[in-house]
mmCIF file of C-alpha atoms in Angstrom:
data_model
loop_
_atom_site.group_PDB
_atom_site.id
_atom_site.type_symbol
_atom_site.label_atom_id
_atom_site.label_comp_id
_atom_site.label_asym_id
_atom_site.label_seq_id
_atom_site.Cartn_x
_atom_site.Cartn_y
_atom_site.Cartn_z
ATOM 1 C CA ASP A 4 24.044 87.994 47.356
ATOM 2 C CA LEU A 5 25.299 85.884 44.453
ATOM 3 C CA GLU A 6 23.012 82.991 45.284
ATOM 4 C CA TYR A 7 19.850 85.076 44.848
ATOM 5 C CA ASN A 8 21.336 87.709 42.491
ATOM 6 C CA LYS A 9 20.313 90.545 44.848
ATOM 7 C CA VAL A 10 22.034 93.698 46.035
ATOM 8 C CA ILE A 11 22.451 93.502 49.797
ATOM 9 C CA ARG A 12 24.630 96.589 50.457
ATOM 10 C CA ASN A 13 24.909 100.089 49.015
ATOM 11 C CA TYR A 14 27.688 102.478 50.008
ATOM 12 C CA HIS A 15 27.008 106.172 49.463
ATOM 13 C CA GLY A 16 29.586 108.890 49.972
ATOM 14 C CA HIS A 17 31.719 109.554 46.920
ATOM 15 C CA LEU A 18 30.804 112.675 44.994
ATOM 16 C CA SER A 19 31.768 111.185 41.638
ATOM 17 C CA GLY A 20 33.096 108.025 39.987
ATOM 18 C CA VAL A 21 34.879 105.306 41.974
ATOM 19 C CA PHE A 22 38.156 104.216 40.334
ATOM 20 C CA ALA A 23 39.821 102.068 43.022
ATOM 21 C CA LEU A 24 38.810 99.355 45.512
ATOM 22 C CA ALA A 25 40.725 97.394 48.142
ATOM 23 C CA LEU A 26 39.564 94.842 50.670
ATOM 24 C CA HIS A 27 41.549 94.661 53.880
ATOM 25 C CA PRO A 28 43.040 91.140 54.099
ATOM 26 C CA SER A 29 42.105 90.515 57.737
ATOM 27 C CA LEU A 30 39.470 93.085 58.768
ATOM 28 C CA ASN A 31 35.947 93.676 57.444
ATOM 29 C CA LEU A 32 37.008 96.916 55.787
ATOM 30 C CA LEU A 33 36.568 98.146 52.229
ATOM 31 C CA ALA A 34 38.550 101.096 50.874
ATOM 32 C CA THR A 35 37.307 103.069 47.869
ATOM 33 C CA GLY A 36 38.869 105.923 45.939
ATOM 34 C CA GLY A 37 37.832 108.028 43.040
ATOM 35 C CA ARG A 38 37.391 111.206 41.120
ATOM 36 C CA ASP A 39 36.526 113.252 44.235
ATOM 37 C CA SER A 40 40.188 112.870 45.367
ATOM 38 C CA THR A 41 39.290 111.009 48.560
ATOM 39 C CA VAL A 42 39.807 107.540 49.951
ATOM 40 C CA ARG A 43 36.817 106.327 51.921
ATOM 41 C CA LEU A 44 37.083 103.493 54.404
ATOM 42 C CA TRP A 45 33.910 101.472 55.036
ATOM 43 C CA ASP A 46 32.906 98.950 57.705
ATOM 44 C CA MET A 47 31.382 96.197 55.564
ATOM 45 C CA ARG A 48 29.235 94.816 58.384
ATOM 46 C CA SER A 49 27.494 98.049 59.313
ATOM 47 C CA LYS A 50 27.764 99.743 55.860
ATOM 48 C CA THR A 51 29.029 102.897 57.594
ATOM 49 C CA GLN A 52 31.922 105.067 56.570
ATOM 50 C CA VAL A 53 34.765 104.797 59.090
ATOM 51 C CA HIS A 54 37.020 107.511 57.615
ATOM 52 C CA CYS A 55 37.113 109.922 54.699
ATOM 53 C CA LEU A 56 40.822 110.251 53.958
ATOM 54 C CA ALA A 57 41.416 113.604 52.296
ATOM 55 C CA GLY A 58 44.708 114.936 50.997
ATOM 56 C CA HIS A 59 45.024 113.916 47.376
ATOM 57 C CA ARG A 60 44.480 116.714 44.864
ATOM 58 C CA ASP A 61 43.379 114.623 41.891
ATOM 59 C CA ILE A 62 41.772 111.277 40.988
ATOM 60 C CA VAL A 63 42.655 108.395 43.319
ATOM 61 C CA GLU A 64 43.644 105.660 40.899
ATOM 62 C CA SER A 65 44.822 102.756 43.073
ATOM 63 C CA ILE A 66 44.596 101.509 46.684
ATOM 64 C CA ILE A 67 46.266 98.590 48.445
ATOM 65 C CA ALA A 68 45.732 97.307 51.984
ATOM 66 C CA GLN A 69 48.024 95.244 54.139
ATOM 67 C CA SER A 70 47.520 93.314 57.343
ATOM 68 C CA ASP A 71 51.030 93.790 58.785
ATOM 69 C CA GLU A 72 50.339 97.398 59.718
ATOM 70 C CA PRO A 73 46.948 99.046 60.061
ATOM 71 C CA GLN A 74 47.702 100.866 56.843
ATOM 72 C CA LEU A 75 46.258 101.748 53.437
ATOM 73 C CA ILE A 76 48.347 103.006 50.554
ATOM 74 C CA SER A 77 46.764 105.142 47.839
ATOM 75 C CA SER A 78 48.053 106.671 44.628
ATOM 76 C CA SER A 79 46.725 109.523 42.570
ATOM 77 C CA HIS A 80 47.068 111.531 39.406
ATOM 78 C CA ASP A 81 48.477 114.279 41.678
ATOM 79 C CA LYS A 82 51.875 112.435 41.473
ATOM 80 C CA MET A 83 51.675 111.390 45.120
ATOM 81 C CA ILE A 84 51.418 108.179 47.093
ATOM 82 C CA ARG A 85 49.893 108.491 50.549
ATOM 83 C CA LEU A 86 50.283 106.037 53.402
ATOM 84 C CA TRP A 87 47.288 106.142 55.752
ATOM 85 C CA ASP A 88 46.818 104.915 59.323
ATOM 86 C CA ILE A 89 43.405 103.230 59.354
ATOM 87 C CA ARG A 90 43.120 103.562 63.144
ATOM 88 C CA THR A 91 43.260 107.359 63.174
ATOM 89 C CA GLY A 92 42.447 108.246 59.577
ATOM 90 C CA GLY A 93 45.618 110.308 59.364
ATOM 91 C CA CYS A 94 48.284 110.421 56.707
ATOM 92 C CA ILE A 95 51.505 108.726 57.880
ATOM 93 C CA ASN A 96 53.623 109.829 54.926
ATOM 94 C CA THR A 97 53.367 111.355 51.463
ATOM 95 C CA LEU A 98 55.731 110.039 48.790
ATOM 96 C CA THR A 99 56.554 112.522 46.042
ATOM 97 C CA ASN A 100 59.236 110.749 43.976
ATOM 98 C CA HIS A 101 57.025 110.256 40.907
ATOM 99 C CA LYS A 102 57.055 113.129 38.420
ATOM 100 C CA LYS A 103 53.729 112.191 36.812
ATOM 101 C CA GLY A 104 50.454 110.619 37.942
ATOM 102 C CA VAL A 105 50.682 107.310 39.830
ATOM 103 C CA ARG A 106 48.216 104.841 38.331
ATOM 104 C CA ALA A 107 48.977 101.440 39.917
ATOM 105 C CA LEU A 108 50.157 99.861 43.162
ATOM 106 C CA VAL A 109 50.942 96.261 44.106
ATOM 107 C CA ASN A 110 52.020 94.663 47.407
ATOM 108 C CA HIS A 111 54.804 92.111 47.522
ATOM 109 C CA HIS A 112 53.458 88.790 48.814
ATOM 110 C CA THR A 113 56.252 88.022 51.314
ATOM 111 C CA GLU A 114 58.498 91.093 51.616
ATOM 112 C CA TYR A 115 57.333 94.179 53.453
ATOM 113 C CA THR A 116 57.465 96.230 50.223
ATOM 114 C CA PHE A 117 55.260 97.534 47.433
ATOM 115 C CA ALA A 118 55.640 98.855 43.889
ATOM 116 C CA SER A 119 54.087 101.869 42.208
ATOM 117 C CA ALA A 120 53.746 102.676 38.522
ATOM 118 C CA GLY A 121 53.038 105.961 36.873
ATOM 119 C CA ALA A 122 53.464 107.733 33.628
ATOM 120 C CA ASP A 123 57.190 107.964 34.306
ATOM 121 C CA LYS A 124 58.508 104.698 35.840
ATOM 122 C CA ILE A 125 58.112 101.873 38.340
ATOM 123 C CA ARG A 126 59.378 102.457 41.861
ATOM 124 C CA ILE A 127 59.861 99.982 44.725
ATOM 125 C CA TRP A 128 59.187 101.114 48.326
ATOM 126 C CA LYS A 129 59.773 99.717 51.823
ATOM 127 C CA CYS A 130 56.929 99.668 54.326
ATOM 128 C CA PRO A 131 55.762 101.012 56.719
ATOM 129 C CA GLU A 132 57.254 104.502 56.169
ATOM 130 C CA GLY A 133 57.638 104.314 52.383
ATOM 131 C CA ASP A 134 61.417 104.436 52.079
ATOM 132 C CA HIS A 135 62.398 104.470 48.394
ATOM 133 C CA ILE A 136 64.410 101.354 47.498
ATOM 134 C CA ARG A 137 64.899 101.617 43.727
ATOM 135 C CA ALA A 138 63.443 102.670 40.394
ATOM 136 C CA LEU A 139 63.166 100.360 37.401
ATOM 137 C CA ASP A 140 64.123 101.312 33.857
ATOM 138 C CA ASP A 141 61.868 103.814 32.121
ATOM 139 C CA HIS A 142 59.067 102.620 29.886
ATOM 140 C CA ALA A 143 58.436 104.348 26.599
ATOM 141 C CA ALA A 144 54.736 104.672 27.486
ATOM 142 C CA VAL A 145 52.332 105.548 30.299
ATOM 143 C CA LEU A 146 52.056 102.670 32.788
ATOM 144 C CA ASN A 147 48.529 101.765 33.870
ATOM 145 C CA SER A 148 48.737 98.462 35.758
ATOM 146 C CA LEU A 149 50.975 96.209 37.828
ATOM 147 C CA ALA A 150 50.818 92.566 38.887
ATOM 148 C CA LEU A 151 53.244 90.408 40.860
ATOM 149 C CA ASN A 152 53.322 86.614 40.986
ATOM 150 C CA ALA A 153 54.757 84.172 43.534
ATOM 151 C CA ASP A 154 57.931 83.781 41.415
ATOM 152 C CA ASN A 155 58.734 87.489 41.927
ATOM 153 C CA VAL A 156 57.915 88.468 38.355
ATOM 154 C CA LEU A 157 56.548 92.005 38.224
ATOM 155 C CA VAL A 158 54.445 92.705 35.133
ATOM 156 C CA SER A 159 53.501 96.196 33.987
ATOM 157 C CA GLY A 160 50.938 97.135 31.361
ATOM 158 C CA ALA A 161 51.202 100.332 29.334
ATOM 159 C CA ASP A 162 49.064 102.595 27.149
ATOM 160 C CA ASN A 163 50.827 101.472 23.981
ATOM 161 C CA GLY A 164 49.746 97.838 24.498
ATOM 162 C CA THR A 165 53.099 96.591 25.784
ATOM 163 C CA LEU A 166 53.726 94.364 28.779
ATOM 164 C CA HIS A 167 57.096 94.413 30.526
ATOM 165 C CA PHE A 168 58.226 91.538 32.748
ATOM 166 C CA HIS A 169 60.736 92.440 35.485
ATOM 167 C CA ASP A 170 62.579 90.448 38.109
ATOM 168 C CA TRP A 171 61.465 91.934 41.449
ATOM 169 C CA THR A 172 64.879 91.643 43.123
ATOM 170 C CA SER A 173 67.193 92.896 40.391
ATOM 171 C CA GLY A 174 64.770 94.940 38.288
ATOM 172 C CA PHE A 175 66.003 93.124 35.168
ATOM 173 C CA ASN A 176 63.526 93.443 32.270
ATOM 174 C CA PHE A 177 63.045 89.993 30.691
#
């Protein structure tokens, strides 16, 4: 409670550090991921765990949620991206195109697509099944973060302190 500076909810379940959070855009659901290689889905009203989504084999680094499909997308240091059905708690698809750990995900604001970044490159995917659309030019460093603005500029941040600005449609690096 920000007004009274008090903790009003605690969520217990992860066995180690939490590295990723995502709020569902239209449901009262919170997704968390971390060092225990799981994605946990929480009902924010009741504070109860809805699903423990297991399948990753390393740290879960990023999670995104979308309202178009009842779906979560998670990425991990195990080089995989998993698409989850939040109704059943099952894995819809596992994407294995990255050759190194996947550290960041970002949804496109109007298209039904998302981007992933890892230690190797940025890839663009089509929802809901995760069809691979394209890969952007290689970075000379490990990619850690992604952001996308309303003008379709995709920005990536890397370990060596560089930022790369790409056009979402063409992949051109400004």
